[in-house]
Amino acid sequence: MKLCHVLTFLGAFLTSFVLGGRGGLVSSLLGEVSSVLGHLLVDNCYQTSCPQAQEIVREITWSHTSKNPALAAKLLRMHFHDCFVRGCDGSILLNSTADNTAEKDAIPNLSLAGFDVIDEIKRKLESECEKTVSCADILALAARDAVSYQFGKSMWDVKTGRKDGKISRDTEALANLPSPLSSFSTLKQGFSSKGLSVRDLVVLSGGHTIGIGHCNLFSNRLYNFTGKGDQDPSLNSTYASFLKTKCPNLAATSQVDMDPGSAQNFDPHYFVGLKQNSGMFQSDAALLTDAEARQYVDLLVDPKVFNAEFAKSMLNMGAILTGNAGEIRRDCRVVNS
Ligand code: HEM
Ligand SMILES: *[C@@H]1O[C@H](CO)[C@@H](O)[C@H](O)[C@H]1NC(C)=O
Ligand SMILES: *[C@@H]1O[C@H](CO)[C@@H](O)[C@H](O)[C@H]1NC(C)=O
Ligand SMILES: *[C@@H]1O[C@H](CO)[C@@H](O)[C@H](O)[C@H]1NC(C)=O
Ligand SMILES: *[C@@H]1O[C@H](CO)[C@@H](O)[C@H](O)[C@H]1NC(C)=O
């Protein structure tokens, strides 16, 4: 076992000890335990076991992103979906089996893509350093690298040492992934249950500065907000007219850029649009309904603040771990036999 994986193992032990032994203190200790677990990830788990690992992930990810810039949004969202269900354990990558429907086949999987890129990276890493680099780490690194491609440098640090989980259930994806119809209190509660703050919620929603959304996930705001054929009054009417040209009716399922005019630029323009009441989903608009959240929105329109804060919040999100001992998968789509 590599040092960082020994630490992960000890972390799992510590968690079950603390949680098991002091039931009454569970809730007050939970925060500390997850921060302890967070610290078990290290700067470069593969420094001696596979020194070329990070380079390989970057090379393959950049090569694909250069041909398909939409990949950045796909991999960033995939990492988020991985981390919010059972922690960042690569469970999003597992295929369904005869007796189990996996996370990736749950309804919110809509438009997830890039699994083939993760597979290609994994194949290369297996040929160079067999059973060493976890699929969960590959996804965390590839998400960073795909977004970073347009800058030609890494936009945030990724710690490594995650293990791959053996369980992936569609029902857990449904239960843990926030819906685009969520209110602020629902979003706050969902993030808080993962150890993430309101600040993290607002900063990470900035991920919507790249990529697309499907009409049917927001068309209620255009055509039937309260069931009376009405429009969401909190939605900018200029933006609403624009969205109606892309989504001509309630049933339309086409895809629309989430940050029009700047849809592939990883920049703070999402927050500029949000302040003009032009967030695509109700969950975006919800960030304006809370005073604390709104303060962060105001700060995040500054590119320096956005980049620095995104880097911090990605570390927090990437550190969501379950503490359950896992494995290093050989094939990211199937648990080791
Ligand atoms: C706050 C709660 C969130 C909700 C309710 C939410 C919801 C959604 C929805 C409904 C879509 C559209 C999917 C589609 O139509 O194909 C989407 C896309 C996306 N989300 Fe989120 N999301 C949230 C947070 C995040 C976070 C934390 C990140 C990453 C840091 C993220 C990154 C993305 C990206 C990059 C896309 C574009 C995907 C693409 O182009 O295919 N989202 N999100
Ligand atoms: C996983 O599922 C994909 C898509 O259904 C399929 O192409 C691939 O062969 C599967 N891989 C494994 C290892 O089962
Ligand atoms: C998403 O799940 C549906 C079933 O709910 C499945 O048909 C589809 O192939 C899945 N998409 C991906 C990318 O796994
Ligand atoms: C709008 O919503 C109401 C209430 O949910 C529903 O009865 C009606 O059929 C919807 N209109 C359309 C066009 O779907
Ligand atoms: C609506 O968006 C436009 C830009 O498209 C902006 O100029 C205007 O201020 C916005 N209105 C509101 C009420 O936010």
GROMACS .gro file of C-alpha atoms and ligand atoms in nm:
model
  436
    1MET     CA    1   0.000   0.000   0.000
    2LYS     CA    2   0.121   0.349  -0.087
    3LEU     CA    3   0.156   0.594   0.199
    4CYS     CA    4  -0.143   0.803   0.102
    5HIS     CA    5  -0.360   0.495   0.074
    6VAL     CA    6  -0.249   0.377   0.418
    7LEU     CA    7  -0.365   0.715   0.549
    8THR     CA    8  -0.700   0.672   0.377
    9PHE     CA    9  -0.735   0.336   0.545
   10LEU     CA   10  -0.654   0.483   0.886
   11GLY     CA   11  -0.904   0.759   0.817
   12ALA     CA   12  -1.177   0.505   0.756
   13PHE     CA   13  -1.085   0.331   1.079
   14LEU     CA   14  -1.086   0.657   1.271
   15THR     CA   15  -1.425   0.749   1.132
   16SER     CA   16  -1.588   0.427   1.237
   17PHE     CA   17  -1.424   0.452   1.580
   18VAL     CA   18  -1.536   0.807   1.642
   19LEU     CA   19  -1.883   0.757   1.499
   20GLY     CA   20  -1.930   0.420   1.665
   21GLY     CA   21  -1.787   0.507   2.003
   22ARG     CA   22  -1.950   0.841   2.073
   23GLY     CA   23  -2.292   0.822   1.921
   24GLY     CA   24  -2.419   1.126   2.106
   25LEU     CA   25  -2.150   1.351   1.966
   26VAL     CA   26  -2.192   1.237   1.609
   27SER     CA   27  -2.333   1.558   1.471
   28SER     CA   28  -2.082   1.788   1.641
   29LEU     CA   29  -1.790   1.568   1.539
   30LEU     CA   30  -1.902   1.510   1.184
   31GLY     CA   31  -1.756   1.837   1.063
   32GLU     CA   32  -1.419   1.758   1.217
   33VAL     CA   33  -1.413   1.405   1.087
   34SER     CA   34  -1.475   1.514   0.731
   35SER     CA   35  -1.202   1.774   0.757
   36VAL     CA   36  -0.970   1.508   0.897
   37LEU     CA   37  -1.062   1.289   0.602
   38GLY     CA   38  -1.007   1.580   0.368
   39HIS     CA   39  -0.653   1.608   0.493
   40LEU     CA   40  -0.584   1.247   0.406
   41LEU     CA   41  -0.569   1.342   0.044
   42VAL     CA   42  -0.216   1.450  -0.035
   43ASP     CA   43  -0.058   1.682  -0.289
   44ASN     CA   44   0.065   1.402  -0.510
   45CYS     CA   45  -0.016   1.052  -0.398
   46TYR     CA   46   0.164   0.911  -0.702
   47GLN     CA   47   0.494   1.094  -0.669
   48THR     CA   48   0.692   0.775  -0.625
   49SER     CA   49   0.445   0.507  -0.738
   50CYS     CA   50   0.362   0.665  -1.075
   51PRO     CA   51   0.545   0.996  -1.118
   52GLN     CA   52   0.417   1.042  -1.473
   53ALA     CA   53   0.050   1.000  -1.373
   54GLN     CA   54  -0.054   1.366  -1.367
   55GLU     CA   55   0.130   1.433  -1.692
   56ILE     CA   56  -0.050   1.146  -1.866
   57VAL     CA   57  -0.391   1.263  -1.746
   58ARG     CA   58  -0.319   1.614  -1.869
   59GLU     CA   59  -0.184   1.508  -2.208
   60ILE     CA   60  -0.482   1.289  -2.295
   61THR     CA   61  -0.737   1.534  -2.154
   62TRP     CA   62  -0.585   1.831  -2.338
   63SER     CA   63  -0.569   1.637  -2.661
   64HIS     CA   64  -0.942   1.561  -2.643
   65THR     CA   65  -1.039   1.909  -2.520
   66SER     CA   66  -0.853   2.071  -2.808
   67LYS     CA   67  -1.076   1.879  -3.051
   68ASN     CA   68  -1.393   1.908  -2.841
   69PRO     CA   69  -1.407   2.216  -2.614
   70ALA     CA   70  -1.748   2.105  -2.477
   71LEU     CA   71  -1.563   1.830  -2.289
   72ALA     CA   72  -1.457   2.075  -2.017
   73ALA     CA   73  -1.816   2.120  -1.900
   74LYS     CA   74  -1.888   1.747  -1.930
   75LEU     CA   75  -1.597   1.642  -1.709
   76LEU     CA   76  -1.647   1.921  -1.454
   77ARG     CA   77  -2.009   1.818  -1.410
   78MET     CA   78  -1.917   1.449  -1.397
   79HIS     CA   79  -1.674   1.514  -1.111
   80PHE     CA   80  -1.943   1.709  -0.924
   81HIS     CA   81  -2.192   1.424  -0.970
   82ASP     CA   82  -1.930   1.176  -0.853
   83CYS     CA   83  -1.849   1.372  -0.536
   84PHE     CA   84  -2.212   1.431  -0.435
   85VAL     CA   85  -2.299   1.060  -0.434
   86ARG     CA   86  -2.095   0.850  -0.187
   87GLY     CA   87  -1.811   1.100  -0.201
   88CYS     CA   88  -1.556   1.132  -0.482
   89ASP     CA   89  -1.510   0.758  -0.529
   90GLY     CA   90  -1.550   0.709  -0.902
   91SER     CA   91  -1.897   0.559  -0.848
   92ILE     CA   92  -2.033   0.770  -1.136
   93LEU     CA   93  -1.806   0.578  -1.373
   94LEU     CA   94  -1.944   0.230  -1.297
   95ASN     CA   95  -2.173   0.062  -1.550
   96SER     CA   96  -2.503  -0.088  -1.452
   97THR     CA   97  -2.501  -0.466  -1.413
   98ALA     CA   98  -2.769  -0.734  -1.450
   99ASP     CA   99  -2.889  -0.678  -1.094
  100ASN     CA  100  -2.799  -0.312  -1.034
  101THR     CA  101  -2.886   0.018  -1.201
  102ALA     CA  102  -2.585   0.248  -1.160
  103GLU     CA  103  -2.569   0.623  -1.090
  104LYS     CA  104  -2.490   0.702  -1.452
  105ASP     CA  105  -2.827   0.556  -1.553
  106ALA     CA  106  -3.028   0.778  -1.319
  107ILE     CA  107  -3.238   1.060  -1.465
  108PRO     CA  108  -2.991   1.337  -1.371
  109ASN     CA  109  -2.728   1.162  -1.584
  110LEU     CA  110  -2.883   1.343  -1.878
  111SER     CA  111  -2.601   1.459  -2.107
  112LEU     CA  112  -2.313   1.326  -1.900
  113ALA     CA  113  -2.031   1.245  -2.141
  114GLY     CA  114  -1.658   1.193  -2.150
  115PHE     CA  115  -1.655   0.841  -2.006
  116ASP     CA  116  -1.450   0.731  -2.308
  117VAL     CA  117  -1.180   0.987  -2.224
  118ILE     CA  118  -1.153   0.856  -1.867
  119ASP     CA  119  -1.126   0.502  -2.012
  120GLU     CA  120  -0.843   0.604  -2.243
  121ILE     CA  121  -0.652   0.766  -1.955
  122LYS     CA  122  -0.707   0.459  -1.740
  123ARG     CA  123  -0.581   0.222  -2.010
  124LYS     CA  124  -0.263   0.425  -2.050
  125LEU     CA  125  -0.209   0.443  -1.674
  126GLU     CA  126  -0.264   0.068  -1.636
  127SER     CA  127  -0.002   0.002  -1.901
  128GLU     CA  128   0.250   0.230  -1.724
  129CYS     CA  129   0.168   0.175  -1.354
  130GLU     CA  130  -0.061  -0.120  -1.303
  131LYS     CA  131  -0.340  -0.087  -1.040
  132THR     CA  132  -0.195   0.232  -0.895
  133VAL     CA  133  -0.400   0.536  -0.991
  134SER     CA  134  -0.764   0.540  -0.882
  135CYS     CA  135  -1.043   0.621  -1.127
  136ALA     CA  136  -1.176   0.878  -0.878
  137ASP     CA  137  -0.841   1.062  -0.888
  138ILE     CA  138  -0.831   1.040  -1.268
  139LEU     CA  139  -1.173   1.206  -1.287
  140ALA     CA  140  -1.075   1.482  -1.040
  141LEU     CA  141  -0.757   1.554  -1.237
  142ALA     CA  142  -0.921   1.532  -1.579
  143ALA     CA  143  -1.199   1.774  -1.477
  144ARG     CA  144  -0.935   2.025  -1.367
  145ASP     CA  145  -0.728   1.974  -1.681
  146ALA     CA  146  -1.021   1.998  -1.924
  147VAL     CA  147  -1.132   2.331  -1.774
  148SER     CA  148  -0.770   2.451  -1.758
  149TYR     CA  149  -0.692   2.375  -2.122
  150GLN     CA  150  -0.799   2.720  -2.243
  151PHE     CA  151  -0.553   2.880  -1.999
  152GLY     CA  152  -0.259   2.652  -2.076
  153LYS     CA  153  -0.197   2.601  -1.703
  154SER     CA  154  -0.366   2.434  -1.407
  155MET     CA  155  -0.642   2.651  -1.264
  156TRP     CA  156  -0.662   2.472  -0.929
  157ASP     CA  157  -0.473   2.215  -0.724
  158VAL     CA  158  -0.612   1.864  -0.704
  159LYS     CA  159  -0.517   1.647  -0.410
  160THR     CA  160  -0.499   1.273  -0.471
  161GLY     CA  161  -0.528   0.948  -0.279
  162ARG     CA  162  -0.898   0.871  -0.334
  163LYS     CA  163  -1.001   0.509  -0.360
  164ASP     CA  164  -1.263   0.370  -0.595
  165GLY     CA  165  -1.594   0.263  -0.445
  166LYS     CA  166  -1.767  -0.063  -0.527
  167ILE     CA  167  -2.124   0.060  -0.510
  168SER     CA  168  -2.317   0.278  -0.754
  169ARG     CA  169  -2.695   0.311  -0.733
  170ASP     CA  170  -2.930   0.521  -0.944
  171THR     CA  171  -3.156   0.588  -0.644
  172GLU     CA  172  -2.869   0.750  -0.455
  173ALA     CA  173  -2.796   0.981  -0.748
  174LEU     CA  174  -3.159   1.092  -0.746
  175ALA     CA  175  -3.152   1.149  -0.371
  176ASN     CA  176  -2.821   1.338  -0.353
  177LEU     CA  177  -2.797   1.549  -0.667
  178PRO     CA  178  -2.962   1.889  -0.640
  179SER     CA  179  -3.255   1.950  -0.875
  180PRO     CA  180  -3.257   2.258  -1.101
  181LEU     CA  181  -3.594   2.343  -0.943
  182SER     CA  182  -3.438   2.369  -0.595
  183SER     CA  183  -3.501   2.665  -0.366
  184PHE     CA  184  -3.214   2.831  -0.182
  185SER     CA  185  -3.286   2.649   0.144
  186THR     CA  186  -3.287   2.312  -0.034
  187LEU     CA  187  -2.956   2.389  -0.204
  188LYS     CA  188  -2.803   2.512   0.121
  189GLN     CA  189  -2.916   2.198   0.302
  190GLY     CA  190  -2.788   1.971   0.021
  191PHE     CA  191  -2.444   2.131   0.018
  192SER     CA  192  -2.428   2.145   0.396
  193SER     CA  193  -2.496   1.771   0.413
  194LYS     CA  194  -2.175   1.728   0.210
  195GLY     CA  195  -1.978   1.957   0.442
  196LEU     CA  196  -1.995   2.249   0.196
  197SER     CA  197  -2.084   2.605   0.291
  198VAL     CA  198  -2.310   2.867   0.133
  199ARG     CA  199  -1.992   3.021  -0.001
  200ASP     CA  200  -1.899   2.691  -0.171
  201LEU     CA  201  -2.253   2.667  -0.309
  202VAL     CA  202  -2.235   3.008  -0.473
  203VAL     CA  203  -1.877   2.970  -0.596
  204LEU     CA  204  -1.931   2.622  -0.742
  205SER     CA  205  -2.255   2.726  -0.910
  206GLY     CA  206  -2.012   2.936  -1.115
  207GLY     CA  207  -1.938   2.605  -1.291
  208HIS     CA  208  -2.245   2.702  -1.496
  209THR     CA  209  -2.028   2.958  -1.673
  210ILE     CA  210  -1.953   2.678  -1.920
  211GLY     CA  211  -2.174   2.420  -2.086
  212ILE     CA  212  -2.534   2.365  -2.178
  213GLY     CA  213  -2.874   2.301  -2.026
  214HIS     CA  214  -3.175   2.131  -2.181
  215CYS     CA  215  -3.496   2.330  -2.237
  216ASN     CA  216  -3.718   2.090  -2.048
  217LEU     CA  217  -3.524   2.161  -1.726
  218PHE     CA  218  -3.622   2.530  -1.723
  219SER     CA  219  -3.909   2.575  -1.972
  220ASN     CA  220  -4.161   2.590  -1.685
  221ARG     CA  221  -4.006   2.931  -1.613
  222LEU     CA  222  -4.096   3.044  -1.964
  223TYR     CA  223  -4.441   2.896  -2.015
  224ASN     CA  224  -4.610   2.764  -1.703
  225PHE     CA  225  -4.442   2.885  -1.387
  226THR     CA  226  -4.737   2.861  -1.149
  227GLY     CA  227  -4.956   2.639  -1.367
  228LYS     CA  228  -5.141   2.936  -1.520
  229GLY     CA  229  -4.946   2.963  -1.845
  230ASP     CA  230  -4.726   3.232  -1.690
  231GLN     CA  231  -4.357   3.327  -1.687
  232ASP     CA  232  -4.128   3.332  -1.381
  233PRO     CA  233  -4.146   3.697  -1.270
  234SER     CA  234  -3.788   3.680  -1.138
  235LEU     CA  235  -3.656   3.600  -1.488
  236ASN     CA  236  -3.516   3.886  -1.698
  237SER     CA  237  -3.773   3.942  -1.975
  238THR     CA  238  -3.509   4.005  -2.245
  239TYR     CA  239  -3.338   3.680  -2.151
  240ALA     CA  240  -3.675   3.501  -2.134
  241SER     CA  241  -3.755   3.612  -2.491
  242PHE     CA  242  -3.418   3.483  -2.603
  243LEU     CA  243  -3.475   3.149  -2.430
  244LYS     CA  244  -3.818   3.119  -2.593
  245THR     CA  245  -3.655   3.137  -2.937
  246LYS     CA  246  -3.441   2.837  -2.835
  247CYS     CA  247  -3.721   2.651  -2.658
  248PRO     CA  248  -4.042   2.718  -2.853
  249ASN     CA  249  -4.272   2.527  -2.615
  250LEU     CA  250  -4.292   2.339  -2.285
  251ALA     CA  251  -4.199   2.008  -2.445
  252ALA     CA  252  -3.888   2.128  -2.631
  253THR     CA  253  -3.575   1.932  -2.544
  254SER     CA  254  -3.304   2.117  -2.733
  255GLN     CA  255  -2.992   2.238  -2.555
  256VAL     CA  256  -2.900   2.599  -2.483
  257ASP     CA  257  -2.572   2.756  -2.370
  258MET     CA  258  -2.592   2.837  -2.000
  259ASP     CA  259  -2.384   3.153  -2.029
  260PRO     CA  260  -2.473   3.286  -2.374
  261GLY     CA  261  -2.198   3.482  -2.545
  262SER     CA  262  -1.932   3.331  -2.320
  263ALA     CA  263  -2.042   2.970  -2.306
  264GLN     CA  264  -1.703   2.806  -2.340
  265ASN     CA  265  -1.504   3.067  -2.149
  266PHE     CA  266  -1.432   2.972  -1.794
  267ASP     CA  267  -1.484   3.325  -1.662
  268PRO     CA  268  -1.705   3.499  -1.403
  269HIS     CA  269  -1.962   3.599  -1.665
  270TYR     CA  270  -2.211   3.357  -1.510
  271PHE     CA  271  -2.228   3.593  -1.212
  272VAL     CA  272  -2.270   3.897  -1.436
  273GLY     CA  273  -2.569   3.729  -1.601
  274LEU     CA  274  -2.705   3.614  -1.266
  275LYS     CA  275  -2.704   3.972  -1.136
  276GLN     CA  276  -2.909   4.067  -1.444
  277ASN     CA  277  -3.166   3.804  -1.344
  278SER     CA  278  -3.049   3.584  -1.627
  279GLY     CA  279  -2.956   3.259  -1.457
  280MET     CA  280  -3.091   2.963  -1.652
  281PHE     CA  281  -3.230   2.744  -1.374
  282GLN     CA  282  -3.443   2.823  -1.070
  283SER     CA  283  -3.147   2.691  -0.869
  284ASP     CA  284  -2.929   2.966  -1.022
  285ALA     CA  285  -3.186   3.239  -0.960
  286ALA     CA  286  -3.226   3.108  -0.604
  287LEU     CA  287  -2.877   3.237  -0.519
  288LEU     CA  288  -3.018   3.591  -0.536
  289THR     CA  289  -3.286   3.516  -0.279
  290ASP     CA  290  -3.050   3.499   0.019
  291ALA     CA  291  -2.857   3.795   0.155
  292GLU     CA  292  -2.538   3.603   0.235
  293ALA     CA  293  -2.534   3.430  -0.104
  294ARG     CA  294  -2.598   3.758  -0.284
  295GLN     CA  295  -2.291   3.911  -0.120
  296TYR     CA  296  -2.076   3.633  -0.270
  297VAL     CA  297  -2.240   3.680  -0.610
  298ASP     CA  298  -2.137   4.047  -0.601
  299LEU     CA  299  -1.775   3.959  -0.515
  300LEU     CA  300  -1.744   3.681  -0.771
  301VAL     CA  301  -1.787   3.899  -1.081
  302ASP     CA  302  -1.417   3.987  -1.035
  303PRO     CA  303  -1.205   3.734  -1.231
  304LYS     CA  304  -0.929   3.727  -0.967
  305VAL     CA  305  -1.177   3.657  -0.690
  306PHE     CA  306  -1.360   3.398  -0.902
  307ASN     CA  307  -1.044   3.204  -0.991
  308ALA     CA  308  -0.913   3.206  -0.634
  309GLU     CA  309  -1.246   3.110  -0.479
  310PHE     CA  310  -1.319   2.841  -0.737
  311ALA     CA  311  -0.980   2.685  -0.663
  312LYS     CA  312  -1.061   2.675  -0.290
  313SER     CA  313  -1.411   2.539  -0.329
  314MET     CA  314  -1.297   2.269  -0.574
  315LEU     CA  315  -1.055   2.149  -0.306
  316ASN     CA  316  -1.348   2.133  -0.064
  317MET     CA  317  -1.571   1.948  -0.309
  318GLY     CA  318  -1.288   1.714  -0.411
  319ALA     CA  319  -1.237   1.624  -0.046
  320ILE     CA  320  -1.585   1.480   0.005
  321LEU     CA  321  -1.503   1.122   0.100
  322THR     CA  322  -1.706   0.849   0.260
  323GLY     CA  323  -1.414   0.693   0.442
  324ASN     CA  324  -1.523   0.350   0.323
  325ALA     CA  325  -1.228   0.143   0.215
  326GLY     CA  326  -1.228   0.103  -0.163
  327GLU     CA  327  -0.995  -0.030  -0.427
  328ILE     CA  328  -0.793   0.080  -0.727
  329ARG     CA  329  -1.010  -0.031  -1.016
  330ARG     CA  330  -0.846  -0.181  -1.326
  331ASP     CA  331  -1.139  -0.077  -1.546
  332CYS     CA  332  -1.322   0.237  -1.436
  333ARG     CA  333  -1.654   0.090  -1.549
  334VAL     CA  334  -1.647  -0.230  -1.342
  335VAL     CA  335  -1.545  -0.324  -0.988
  336ASN     CA  336  -1.246  -0.558  -0.970
  337SER     CA  337  -1.342  -0.924  -0.969
  338HEM     C1  338  -2.605   2.401  -0.710
  338HEM     C2  339  -2.668   2.296  -0.755
  338HEM     C3  340  -2.664   2.255  -0.900
  338HEM     C4  341  -2.770   2.225  -0.977
  338HEM     C5  342  -2.917   2.225  -0.935
  338HEM     C6  343  -2.721   2.194  -1.109
  338HEM     C7  344  -2.800   2.156  -1.215
  338HEM     C8  345  -2.754   2.142  -1.344
  338HEM     C9  346  -2.837   2.110  -1.456
  338HEM    C10  347  -2.986   2.080  -1.449
  338HEM    C11  348  -2.760   2.112  -1.567
  338HEM    C12  349  -2.803   2.089  -1.711
  338HEM    C13  350  -2.782   1.949  -1.756
  338HEM    C14  351  -2.841   1.929  -1.893
  338HEM     O1  352  -2.944   1.987  -1.927
  338HEM     O2  353  -2.782   1.850  -1.970
  338HEM    C15  354  -2.627   2.143  -1.525
  338HEM    C16  355  -2.519   2.154  -1.609
  338HEM    C17  356  -2.390   2.174  -1.564
  338HEM     N1  357  -2.348   2.183  -1.435
  338HEM    FE1  358  -2.467   2.202  -1.275
  338HEM     N2  359  -2.585   2.206  -1.109
  338HEM    C18  360  -2.545   2.243  -0.984
  338HEM    C19  361  -2.415   2.260  -0.941
  338HEM    C20  362  -2.304   2.241  -1.020
  338HEM    C21  363  -2.169   2.234  -0.971
  338HEM    C22  364  -2.129   2.240  -0.824
  338HEM    C23  365  -2.089   2.218  -1.079
  338HEM    C24  366  -1.940   2.204  -1.084
  338HEM    C25  367  -1.858   2.274  -1.009
  338HEM    C26  368  -2.175   2.216  -1.195
  338HEM    C27  369  -2.131   2.208  -1.325
  338HEM    C28  370  -2.214   2.200  -1.435
  338HEM    C29  371  -2.165   2.205  -1.572
  338HEM    C30  372  -2.022   2.229  -1.615
  338HEM    C31  373  -2.276   2.188  -1.654
  338HEM    C32  374  -2.279   2.184  -1.806
  338HEM    C33  375  -2.276   2.040  -1.854
  338HEM    C34  376  -2.272   2.026  -2.003
  338HEM     O3  377  -2.236   2.118  -2.076
  338HEM     O4  378  -2.304   1.915  -2.049
  338HEM     N3  379  -2.305   2.227  -1.155
  338HEM     N4  380  -2.625   2.161  -1.387
  339LIG     C1  381  -2.021  -0.006  -2.013
  339LIG     O1  382  -2.133   0.049  -2.083
  339LIG     C2  383  -2.101   0.106  -2.209
  339LIG     C3  384  -2.224   0.179  -2.260
  339LIG     O2  385  -2.339   0.105  -2.239
  339LIG     C4  386  -2.050  -0.003  -2.301
  339LIG     O3  387  -2.015   0.051  -2.428
  339LIG     C5  388  -1.925  -0.068  -2.239
  339LIG     O4  389  -1.883  -0.175  -2.316
  339LIG     C6  390  -1.955  -0.115  -2.097
  339LIG     N1  391  -1.829  -0.157  -2.041
  339LIG     C7  392  -1.814  -0.259  -1.959
  339LIG     C8  393  -1.677  -0.291  -1.914
  339LIG     O5  394  -1.908  -0.325  -1.921
  340LIG     C1  395  -2.869   0.766  -1.873
  340LIG     O1  396  -2.970   0.680  -1.824
  340LIG     C2  397  -3.058   0.633  -1.922
  340LIG     C3  398  -3.162   0.548  -1.853
  340LIG     O2  399  -3.223   0.619  -1.749
  340LIG     C4  400  -2.979   0.550  -2.024
  340LIG     O3  401  -3.065   0.509  -2.128
  340LIG     C5  402  -2.866   0.635  -2.081
  340LIG     O4  403  -2.785   0.556  -2.165
  340LIG     C6  404  -2.781   0.692  -1.970
  340LIG     N1  405  -2.680   0.783  -2.026
  340LIG     C7  406  -2.549   0.771  -1.999
  340LIG     C8  407  -2.461   0.872  -2.059
  340LIG     O5  408  -2.504   0.683  -1.927
  341LIG     C1  409  -4.956   2.412  -1.684
  341LIG     O1  410  -4.962   2.364  -1.552
  341LIG     C2  411  -5.094   2.326  -1.513
  341LIG     C3  412  -5.089   2.291  -1.363
  341LIG     O2  413  -4.986   2.203  -1.336
  341LIG     C4  414  -5.139   2.209  -1.599
  341LIG     O3  415  -5.271   2.170  -1.563
  341LIG     C5  416  -5.137   2.249  -1.746
  341LIG     O4  417  -5.168   2.139  -1.829
  341LIG     C6  418  -4.996   2.302  -1.781
  341LIG     N1  419  -4.997   2.355  -1.918
  341LIG     C7  420  -4.933   2.296  -2.019
  341LIG     C8  421  -4.938   2.363  -2.151
  341LIG     O5  422  -4.868   2.193  -2.003
  342LIG     C1  423  -3.194   4.217  -1.837
  342LIG     O1  424  -3.081   4.184  -1.916
  342LIG     C2  425  -3.027   4.293  -1.989
  342LIG     C3  426  -2.910   4.238  -2.071
  342LIG     O2  427  -2.958   4.139  -2.158
  342LIG     C4  428  -2.980   4.400  -1.894
  342LIG     O3  429  -2.931   4.510  -1.968
  342LIG     C5  430  -3.093   4.443  -1.804
  342LIG     O4  431  -3.045   4.531  -1.706
  342LIG     C6  432  -3.154   4.321  -1.734
  342LIG     N1  433  -3.271   4.363  -1.657
  342LIG     C7  434  -3.288   4.329  -1.528
  342LIG     C8  435  -3.415   4.379  -1.465
  342LIG     O5  436  -3.208   4.268  -1.465
   0.00000   0.00000   0.00000
